[in-house]
Amino acid sequence: MRVMGLDYGRSTVGVAISDSMGLTAQPIETIRRKGENKLRQTYARIRELIAEYEVGKIVVGLPKHMNGELGERAEKSKAFAEELAGKVELPVELWDERLTTVAAAQVLSEGGVRADRQKEFVDKLAASLILQGFLEYDRGNDNTDR
């Protein structure tokens, strides 16, 4: 079963997909929308990707504050995950994503991607980091205590 990782942002959703064995995460694409609440096409594209990659579970990044508290972005991510679960009829889990966007930007910088080009890659790379963290945790904990 493949797992989809999503990095939900104000105007984009980064998408990553695991390999069929659930070992590695690959960045797939960044879904762009015209406004934060314009989600109809976003949900439609996610459904297309679910069918294309035969996804069985979705992980949505939860952007907690460094002290572990949930702020406005985390609440919006939770609401997105809840609505998404009803639209795709798959399990949707939240995963702590603190600093994944920062890490993604750093990886791109170290890889020689110019700052003006990083924006097109950072969201899907952040989704990949979210998903990879989830997959590693999931393997190490036999799916039992999340």
PDB file of N, CA and C in Angstrom, residues 36-97:
ATOM      1  N   GLU A  36      -6.788  30.498  -0.368  1.00  0.00           N
ATOM      2  CA  GLU A  36      -6.698  29.497   0.691  1.00  0.00           C
ATOM      3  C   GLU A  36      -7.931  28.614   0.774  1.00  0.00           C
ATOM      4  N   ASN A  37      -9.104  29.174   0.553  1.00  0.00           N
ATOM      5  CA  ASN A  37     -10.336  28.396   0.686  1.00  0.00           C
ATOM      6  C   ASN A  37     -10.843  27.844  -0.642  1.00  0.00           C
ATOM      7  N   LYS A  38     -10.069  27.952  -1.694  1.00  0.00           N
ATOM      8  CA  LYS A  38     -10.436  27.427  -3.012  1.00  0.00           C
ATOM      9  C   LYS A  38      -9.895  26.002  -3.126  1.00  0.00           C
ATOM     10  N   LEU A  39     -10.662  25.029  -2.637  1.00  0.00           N
ATOM     11  CA  LEU A  39     -10.139  23.666  -2.517  1.00  0.00           C
ATOM     12  C   LEU A  39     -10.775  22.638  -3.451  1.00  0.00           C
ATOM     13  N   ARG A  40     -11.801  22.999  -4.189  1.00  0.00           N
ATOM     14  CA  ARG A  40     -12.499  22.012  -5.024  1.00  0.00           C
ATOM     15  C   ARG A  40     -11.535  21.331  -5.989  1.00  0.00           C
ATOM     16  N   GLN A  41     -10.757  22.096  -6.724  1.00  0.00           N
ATOM     17  CA  GLN A  41      -9.809  21.513  -7.684  1.00  0.00           C
ATOM     18  C   GLN A  41      -8.672  20.781  -6.979  1.00  0.00           C
ATOM     19  N   THR A  42      -8.302  21.257  -5.796  1.00  0.00           N
ATOM     20  CA  THR A  42      -7.264  20.576  -5.017  1.00  0.00           C
ATOM     21  C   THR A  42      -7.725  19.176  -4.630  1.00  0.00           C
ATOM     22  N   TYR A  43      -8.948  19.065  -4.115  1.00  0.00           N
ATOM     23  CA  TYR A  43      -9.480  17.744  -3.759  1.00  0.00           C
ATOM     24  C   TYR A  43      -9.590  16.852  -4.996  1.00  0.00           C
ATOM     25  N   ALA A  44     -10.004  17.415  -6.114  1.00  0.00           N
ATOM     26  CA  ALA A  44     -10.130  16.629  -7.350  1.00  0.00           C
ATOM     27  C   ALA A  44      -8.758  16.094  -7.775  1.00  0.00           C
ATOM     28  N   ARG A  45      -7.734  16.937  -7.701  1.00  0.00           N
ATOM     29  CA  ARG A  45      -6.389  16.484  -8.098  1.00  0.00           C
ATOM     30  C   ARG A  45      -5.869  15.423  -7.137  1.00  0.00           C
ATOM     31  N   ILE A  46      -6.120  15.585  -5.851  1.00  0.00           N
ATOM     32  CA  ILE A  46      -5.689  14.572  -4.878  1.00  0.00           C
ATOM     33  C   ILE A  46      -6.368  13.239  -5.180  1.00  0.00           C
ATOM     34  N   ARG A  47      -7.666  13.270  -5.506  1.00  0.00           N
ATOM     35  CA  ARG A  47      -8.366  12.024  -5.860  1.00  0.00           C
ATOM     36  C   ARG A  47      -7.746  11.375  -7.099  1.00  0.00           C
ATOM     37  N   GLU A  48      -7.372  12.178  -8.085  1.00  0.00           N
ATOM     38  CA  GLU A  48      -6.709  11.641  -9.287  1.00  0.00           C
ATOM     39  C   GLU A  48      -5.396  10.955  -8.921  1.00  0.00           C
ATOM     40  N   LEU A  49      -4.610  11.596  -8.064  1.00  0.00           N
ATOM     41  CA  LEU A  49      -3.321  11.029  -7.658  1.00  0.00           C
ATOM     42  C   LEU A  49      -3.510   9.755  -6.830  1.00  0.00           C
ATOM     43  N   ILE A  50      -4.541   9.723  -6.006  1.00  0.00           N
ATOM     44  CA  ILE A  50      -4.842   8.524  -5.223  1.00  0.00           C
ATOM     45  C   ILE A  50      -5.102   7.345  -6.163  1.00  0.00           C
ATOM     46  N   ALA A  51      -5.894   7.572  -7.182  1.00  0.00           N
ATOM     47  CA  ALA A  51      -6.202   6.507  -8.147  1.00  0.00           C
ATOM     48  C   ALA A  51      -4.956   6.113  -8.934  1.00  0.00           C
ATOM     49  N   GLU A  52      -4.197   7.104  -9.395  1.00  0.00           N
ATOM     50  CA  GLU A  52      -3.011   6.833 -10.217  1.00  0.00           C
ATOM     51  C   GLU A  52      -1.973   6.016  -9.463  1.00  0.00           C
ATOM     52  N   TYR A  53      -1.747   6.343  -8.192  1.00  0.00           N
ATOM     53  CA  TYR A  53      -0.692   5.689  -7.410  1.00  0.00           C
ATOM     54  C   TYR A  53      -1.220   4.594  -6.476  1.00  0.00           C
ATOM     55  N   GLU A  54      -2.512   4.345  -6.508  1.00  0.00           N
ATOM     56  CA  GLU A  54      -3.139   3.324  -5.660  1.00  0.00           C
ATOM     57  C   GLU A  54      -2.801   3.545  -4.180  1.00  0.00           C
ATOM     58  N   VAL A  55      -3.121   4.739  -3.718  1.00  0.00           N
ATOM     59  CA  VAL A  55      -2.836   5.162  -2.350  1.00  0.00           C
ATOM     60  C   VAL A  55      -3.851   4.546  -1.393  1.00  0.00           C
ATOM     61  N   GLY A  56      -3.366   4.098  -0.234  1.00  0.00           N
ATOM     62  CA  GLY A  56      -4.244   3.508   0.774  1.00  0.00           C
ATOM     63  C   GLY A  56      -4.353   4.325   2.047  1.00  0.00           C
ATOM     64  N   LYS A  57      -3.489   5.336   2.191  1.00  0.00           N
ATOM     65  CA  LYS A  57      -3.499   6.171   3.397  1.00  0.00           C
ATOM     66  C   LYS A  57      -2.885   7.518   3.053  1.00  0.00           C
ATOM     67  N   ILE A  58      -3.313   8.554   3.774  1.00  0.00           N
ATOM     68  CA  ILE A  58      -2.793   9.911   3.565  1.00  0.00           C
ATOM     69  C   ILE A  58      -2.269  10.450   4.895  1.00  0.00           C
ATOM     70  N   VAL A  59      -1.145  11.137   4.824  1.00  0.00           N
ATOM     71  CA  VAL A  59      -0.554  11.805   5.980  1.00  0.00           C
ATOM     72  C   VAL A  59      -0.480  13.293   5.659  1.00  0.00           C
ATOM     73  N   VAL A  60      -1.066  14.110   6.511  1.00  0.00           N
ATOM     74  CA  VAL A  60      -1.058  15.566   6.340  1.00  0.00           C
ATOM     75  C   VAL A  60      -0.168  16.162   7.416  1.00  0.00           C
ATOM     76  N   GLY A  61       0.747  17.015   6.998  1.00  0.00           N
ATOM     77  CA  GLY A  61       1.639  17.665   7.948  1.00  0.00           C
ATOM     78  C   GLY A  61       0.882  18.587   8.891  1.00  0.00           C
ATOM     79  N   LEU A  62       1.230  18.527  10.168  1.00  0.00           N
ATOM     80  CA  LEU A  62       0.627  19.371  11.198  1.00  0.00           C
ATOM     81  C   LEU A  62       1.708  20.333  11.696  1.00  0.00           C
ATOM     82  N   PRO A  63       1.631  21.610  11.309  1.00  0.00           N
ATOM     83  CA  PRO A  63       2.684  22.568  11.654  1.00  0.00           C
ATOM     84  C   PRO A  63       2.557  23.109  13.082  1.00  0.00           C
ATOM     85  N   LYS A  64       3.048  22.350  14.030  1.00  0.00           N
ATOM     86  CA  LYS A  64       3.019  22.780  15.434  1.00  0.00           C
ATOM     87  C   LYS A  64       4.067  23.860  15.666  1.00  0.00           C
ATOM     88  N   HIS A  65       3.821  24.663  16.709  1.00  0.00           N
ATOM     89  CA  HIS A  65       4.836  25.611  17.156  1.00  0.00           C
ATOM     90  C   HIS A  65       5.969  24.813  17.802  1.00  0.00           C
ATOM     91  N   MET A  66       7.121  25.415  17.959  1.00  0.00           N
ATOM     92  CA  MET A  66       8.272  24.713  18.525  1.00  0.00           C
ATOM     93  C   MET A  66       7.999  24.187  19.933  1.00  0.00           C
ATOM     94  N   ASN A  67       7.091  24.836  20.678  1.00  0.00           N
ATOM     95  CA  ASN A  67       6.757  24.366  22.026  1.00  0.00           C
ATOM     96  C   ASN A  67       5.677  23.278  22.015  1.00  0.00           C
ATOM     97  N   GLY A  68       5.256  22.861  20.813  1.00  0.00           N
ATOM     98  CA  GLY A  68       4.267  21.796  20.696  1.00  0.00           C
ATOM     99  C   GLY A  68       2.826  22.270  20.617  1.00  0.00           C
ATOM    100  N   GLU A  69       2.591  23.555  20.815  1.00  0.00           N
ATOM    101  CA  GLU A  69       1.222  24.081  20.761  1.00  0.00           C
ATOM    102  C   GLU A  69       0.756  24.211  19.310  1.00  0.00           C
ATOM    103  N   LEU A  70      -0.566  24.193  19.143  1.00  0.00           N
ATOM    104  CA  LEU A  70      -1.159  24.346  17.816  1.00  0.00           C
ATOM    105  C   LEU A  70      -1.570  25.789  17.600  1.00  0.00           C
ATOM    106  N   GLY A  71      -1.144  26.351  16.497  1.00  0.00           N
ATOM    107  CA  GLY A  71      -1.522  27.705  16.132  1.00  0.00           C
ATOM    108  C   GLY A  71      -2.550  27.696  15.020  1.00  0.00           C
ATOM    109  N   GLU A  72      -2.715  28.848  14.396  1.00  0.00           N
ATOM    110  CA  GLU A  72      -3.709  29.008  13.333  1.00  0.00           C
ATOM    111  C   GLU A  72      -3.451  28.065  12.152  1.00  0.00           C
ATOM    112  N   ARG A  73      -2.199  27.962  11.698  1.00  0.00           N
ATOM    113  CA  ARG A  73      -1.887  27.084  10.558  1.00  0.00           C
ATOM    114  C   ARG A  73      -2.168  25.622  10.901  1.00  0.00           C
ATOM    115  N   ALA A  74      -1.863  25.221  12.110  1.00  0.00           N
ATOM    116  CA  ALA A  74      -2.136  23.838  12.518  1.00  0.00           C
ATOM    117  C   ALA A  74      -3.637  23.568  12.533  1.00  0.00           C
ATOM    118  N   GLU A  75      -4.421  24.512  13.015  1.00  0.00           N
ATOM    119  CA  GLU A  75      -5.872  24.339  13.041  1.00  0.00           C
ATOM    120  C   GLU A  75      -6.429  24.242  11.619  1.00  0.00           C
ATOM    121  N   LYS A  76      -5.877  25.034  10.717  1.00  0.00           N
ATOM    122  CA  LYS A  76      -6.321  24.968   9.318  1.00  0.00           C
ATOM    123  C   LYS A  76      -5.919  23.633   8.684  1.00  0.00           C
ATOM    124  N   SER A  77      -4.754  23.132   9.032  1.00  0.00           N
ATOM    125  CA  SER A  77      -4.320  21.828   8.520  1.00  0.00           C
ATOM    126  C   SER A  77      -5.218  20.714   9.054  1.00  0.00           C
ATOM    127  N   LYS A  78      -5.590  20.811  10.317  1.00  0.00           N
ATOM    128  CA  LYS A  78      -6.510  19.814  10.895  1.00  0.00           C
ATOM    129  C   LYS A  78      -7.856  19.839  10.182  1.00  0.00           C
ATOM    130  N   ALA A  79      -8.380  21.029   9.933  1.00  0.00           N
ATOM    131  CA  ALA A  79      -9.667  21.153   9.241  1.00  0.00           C
ATOM    132  C   ALA A  79      -9.565  20.595   7.820  1.00  0.00           C
ATOM    133  N   PHE A  80      -8.468  20.885   7.139  1.00  0.00           N
ATOM    134  CA  PHE A  80      -8.242  20.345   5.793  1.00  0.00           C
ATOM    135  C   PHE A  80      -8.214  18.822   5.831  1.00  0.00           C
ATOM    136  N   ALA A  81      -7.484  18.245   6.778  1.00  0.00           N
ATOM    137  CA  ALA A  81      -7.374  16.787   6.893  1.00  0.00           C
ATOM    138  C   ALA A  81      -8.737  16.150   7.155  1.00  0.00           C
ATOM    139  N   GLU A  82      -9.531  16.763   8.016  1.00  0.00           N
ATOM    140  CA  GLU A  82     -10.864  16.224   8.317  1.00  0.00           C
ATOM    141  C   GLU A  82     -11.768  16.261   7.089  1.00  0.00           C
ATOM    142  N   GLU A  83     -11.756  17.378   6.372  1.00  0.00           N
ATOM    143  CA  GLU A  83     -12.582  17.487   5.172  1.00  0.00           C
ATOM    144  C   GLU A  83     -12.090  16.531   4.088  1.00  0.00           C
ATOM    145  N   LEU A  84     -10.781  16.423   3.948  1.00  0.00           N
ATOM    146  CA  LEU A  84     -10.196  15.522   2.962  1.00  0.00           C
ATOM    147  C   LEU A  84     -10.609  14.076   3.234  1.00  0.00           C
ATOM    148  N   ALA A  85     -10.599  13.662   4.486  1.00  0.00           N
ATOM    149  CA  ALA A  85     -10.967  12.286   4.846  1.00  0.00           C
ATOM    150  C   ALA A  85     -12.375  11.958   4.351  1.00  0.00           C
ATOM    151  N   GLY A  86     -13.282  12.896   4.448  1.00  0.00           N
ATOM    152  CA  GLY A  86     -14.641  12.678   3.967  1.00  0.00           C
ATOM    153  C   GLY A  86     -14.748  12.644   2.454  1.00  0.00           C
ATOM    154  N   LYS A  87     -13.833  13.317   1.788  1.00  0.00           N
ATOM    155  CA  LYS A  87     -13.892  13.392   0.325  1.00  0.00           C
ATOM    156  C   LYS A  87     -13.201  12.215  -0.365  1.00  0.00           C
ATOM    157  N   VAL A  88     -12.240  11.599   0.297  1.00  0.00           N
ATOM    158  CA  VAL A  88     -11.482  10.517  -0.351  1.00  0.00           C
ATOM    159  C   VAL A  88     -11.770   9.141   0.240  1.00  0.00           C
ATOM    160  N   GLU A  89     -12.428   9.100   1.384  1.00  0.00           N
ATOM    161  CA  GLU A  89     -12.781   7.840   2.048  1.00  0.00           C
ATOM    162  C   GLU A  89     -11.574   6.937   2.261  1.00  0.00           C
ATOM    163  N   LEU A  90     -10.490   7.541   2.734  1.00  0.00           N
ATOM    164  CA  LEU A  90      -9.271   6.834   3.120  1.00  0.00           C
ATOM    165  C   LEU A  90      -8.871   7.325   4.508  1.00  0.00           C
ATOM    166  N   PRO A  91      -8.089   6.531   5.228  1.00  0.00           N
ATOM    167  CA  PRO A  91      -7.567   7.041   6.495  1.00  0.00           C
ATOM    168  C   PRO A  91      -6.653   8.245   6.243  1.00  0.00           C
ATOM    169  N   VAL A  92      -6.852   9.292   7.023  1.00  0.00           N
ATOM    170  CA  VAL A  92      -6.018  10.485   6.940  1.00  0.00           C
ATOM    171  C   VAL A  92      -5.466  10.746   8.338  1.00  0.00           C
ATOM    172  N   GLU A  93      -4.141  10.784   8.439  1.00  0.00           N
ATOM    173  CA  GLU A  93      -3.485  11.023   9.718  1.00  0.00           C
ATOM    174  C   GLU A  93      -2.726  12.332   9.673  1.00  0.00           C
ATOM    175  N   LEU A  94      -2.566  12.932  10.839  1.00  0.00           N
ATOM    176  CA  LEU A  94      -1.762  14.143  10.977  1.00  0.00           C
ATOM    177  C   LEU A  94      -0.374  13.749  11.473  1.00  0.00           C
ATOM    178  N   TRP A  95       0.644  14.463  10.995  1.00  0.00           N
ATOM    179  CA  TRP A  95       2.016  14.168  11.378  1.00  0.00           C
ATOM    180  C   TRP A  95       2.749  15.469  11.657  1.00  0.00           C
ATOM    181  N   ASP A  96       3.414  15.549  12.789  1.00  0.00           N
ATOM    182  CA  ASP A  96       4.161  16.739  13.199  1.00  0.00           C
ATOM    183  C   ASP A  96       5.181  17.102  12.114  1.00  0.00           C
ATOM    184  N   GLU A  97       5.063  18.305  11.593  1.00  0.00           N
ATOM    185  CA  GLU A  97       5.939  18.719  10.496  1.00  0.00           C
ATOM    186  C   GLU A  97       6.847  19.875  10.859  1.00  0.00           C
TER     187      GLU A  97
END
